[in-house]
Amino acid sequence: MAKLYKLYYFVVLLLCFVESLCDVLCEPGFCSEFRQETGCGRTAPECRINNATHHGLTLASPTICNCCEFCLPTFNEGDHCSRGGPGLGTTIGRCGHGLTCVAEAGGNFCRRMTTPCHRAQDDFDRRHLTGNTGALEERPECDGKGKYGVVACVPTQTCFCQSETGERIFGEAPYLGPQTKQNMHCRCSRLHEEIKRNLGPGLRKPVVGPRCTPDGNFFPIQCLDRTCHCVDTATGVVRQGSGTTVNLDKRPMTDLVCYDASLDPYPEQHRGQPPFNYTTTCIKGIQDRVDLIEQSRDEGFNVDFYSTVTGCLPDWTQTRIAVRNRTRICVDDRGKQIGNYQAAPNTPEFNNMDCKCAHTTSIMGSSSETPVCCANGNFRRIQCRRGMCRCVDSDGRQEGLERADVTRLSCFTQNWRTC
Ligand SMILES: *[C@@H]1O[C@H](CO)[C@@H](O)[C@H](O)[C@H]1NC(C)=O
Ligand SMILES: *[C@@H]1O[C@H](CO)[C@@H](O)[C@H](O)[C@H]1NC(C)=O
Ligand SMILES: *[C@@H]1O[C@H](CO)[C@@H](O)[C@H](O)[C@H]1NC(C)=O
């Protein structure tokens, strides 16, 4: 049987391998002895103060077994900073969140980084001051390096994962307030993007990345060959403890403490006799096609993996647009048609169909304020709510100020109601 590449497991398993190595070397009691004999150096006070102006990052010191703590102060905007790092400059520390050390006439100072995300924030702030931001428009969130944060939300609708460059990627969940953002780590869907980016075009077989949940987090169970582990859904790191590992040749994954039936569309894989499985219809389909291609090659046929095998989504399901009877329809993660969204072949609606609005309404469930979609499941350019209308982009994000009078919207067209 053809093996699919399982790149990422190296990362996860390496981590726990190194951790267990450390357990052996750094026995309990080692550190207290080390601290008595060698002692720990004095660290900067900033981490202990931790107020608006004095703060730092507490790190494990680079001593053996990380027995000591170490404080790296973080500087504020406009503070002096050294460019050379420890030993070279006058101060040891680093510029805080979103700042970088810039050489100027009077020395080196921490300044806000110039990045697309910061520029988008500045643009939002400028418009906000003059009252020109929409009620459902969100200030872009940037990370410590000035890149886009992992999640963007359309308040009242859904939140979705985005890449460092601000492009929407796999992973969406209903917006239930600020906690939705905190629960969406999108590390699994970002890892998929990274794997995709790093695969050379010469690769002969499709790559199966880690399995994600529809919100872009890690599926709580990840398997390497026939062994399944419980993992942290935010980080993907293997969890330790009893009931966190099974061998599918003997036991089903329902025996795992982290098994969650609500996340599992294929319960039949765990019934009956071993060997048990961990797969989905989409992944199984790819595997079968790969097997077929390998067999054809062995028999001397010239077949191309690229044109023959297309992938599954990061949650191991089919894409959300299906073709039935040559017509495109929008489907949910279980392959069931959403509403009556469809597009006939050879129409513009067929070619630009993305089903994003259909999917958003399906995720929002019975909520009364679902967006209005076009017949092909895309977002209608104009959305109205509580007597006010606004322009939205293809992801449903508000663009500019809302108006009571639709004709005053920049995206207004005569046929706005029907897309
Ligand atoms: C933070 O703590 C330092 C040292 O205790 C103090 O000098 C400074 O004024 C404090 N800043 C704020 C904003 O409270
Ligand atoms: C798991 O898959 C194998 C190979 O496809 C199959 O023979 C076996 O019956 C499956 N096990 C279960 C419990 O469905
Ligand atoms: C497919 O489309 C044709 C022509 O529109 C129609 O006659 C037929 O019933 C359709 N088949 C299915 C399964 O929907």
Tab-separated table of N, CA and C in Angstrom, residues 73 93 149 155 184 235 270 308 322 329 382:
chain	number	residue	atom	x	y	z
A	73	PRO	N	13.981	42.373	29.562
A	73	PRO	CA	13.056	43.516	29.572
A	73	PRO	C	12.572	43.837	28.163
A	93	GLY	N	17.906	43.807	26.234
A	93	GLY	CA	16.459	43.723	26.245
A	93	GLY	C	16.001	43.772	24.817
A	149	GLY	N	-2.778	38.956	12.700
A	149	GLY	CA	-3.130	37.986	13.725
A	149	GLY	C	-3.795	36.765	13.106
A	155	PRO	N	-18.226	40.686	13.313
A	155	PRO	CA	-19.089	40.646	14.491
A	155	PRO	C	-20.526	40.308	14.096
A	184	MET	N	-9.975	30.170	19.050
A	184	MET	CA	-9.499	29.804	17.715
A	184	MET	C	-8.013	30.104	17.621
A	235	THR	N	-2.095	23.451	20.255
A	235	THR	CA	-0.702	23.386	19.805
A	235	THR	C	-0.377	22.156	18.968
A	270	HIS	N	-15.061	2.315	14.198
A	270	HIS	CA	-14.632	1.854	15.517
A	270	HIS	C	-15.454	0.675	15.998
A	308	THR	N	-4.061	14.161	-11.489
A	308	THR	CA	-4.990	13.096	-11.141
A	308	THR	C	-5.503	13.175	-9.707
A	322	ALA	N	-19.505	21.179	-4.496
A	322	ALA	CA	-19.585	19.869	-5.130
A	322	ALA	C	-20.247	20.018	-6.492
A	329	ILE	N	-22.970	22.908	-6.528
A	329	ILE	CA	-23.785	23.190	-5.353
A	329	ILE	C	-22.869	23.416	-4.153
A	382	ILE	N	-24.297	43.893	-0.884
A	382	ILE	CA	-24.949	44.783	0.080
A	382	ILE	C	-25.714	43.949	1.107
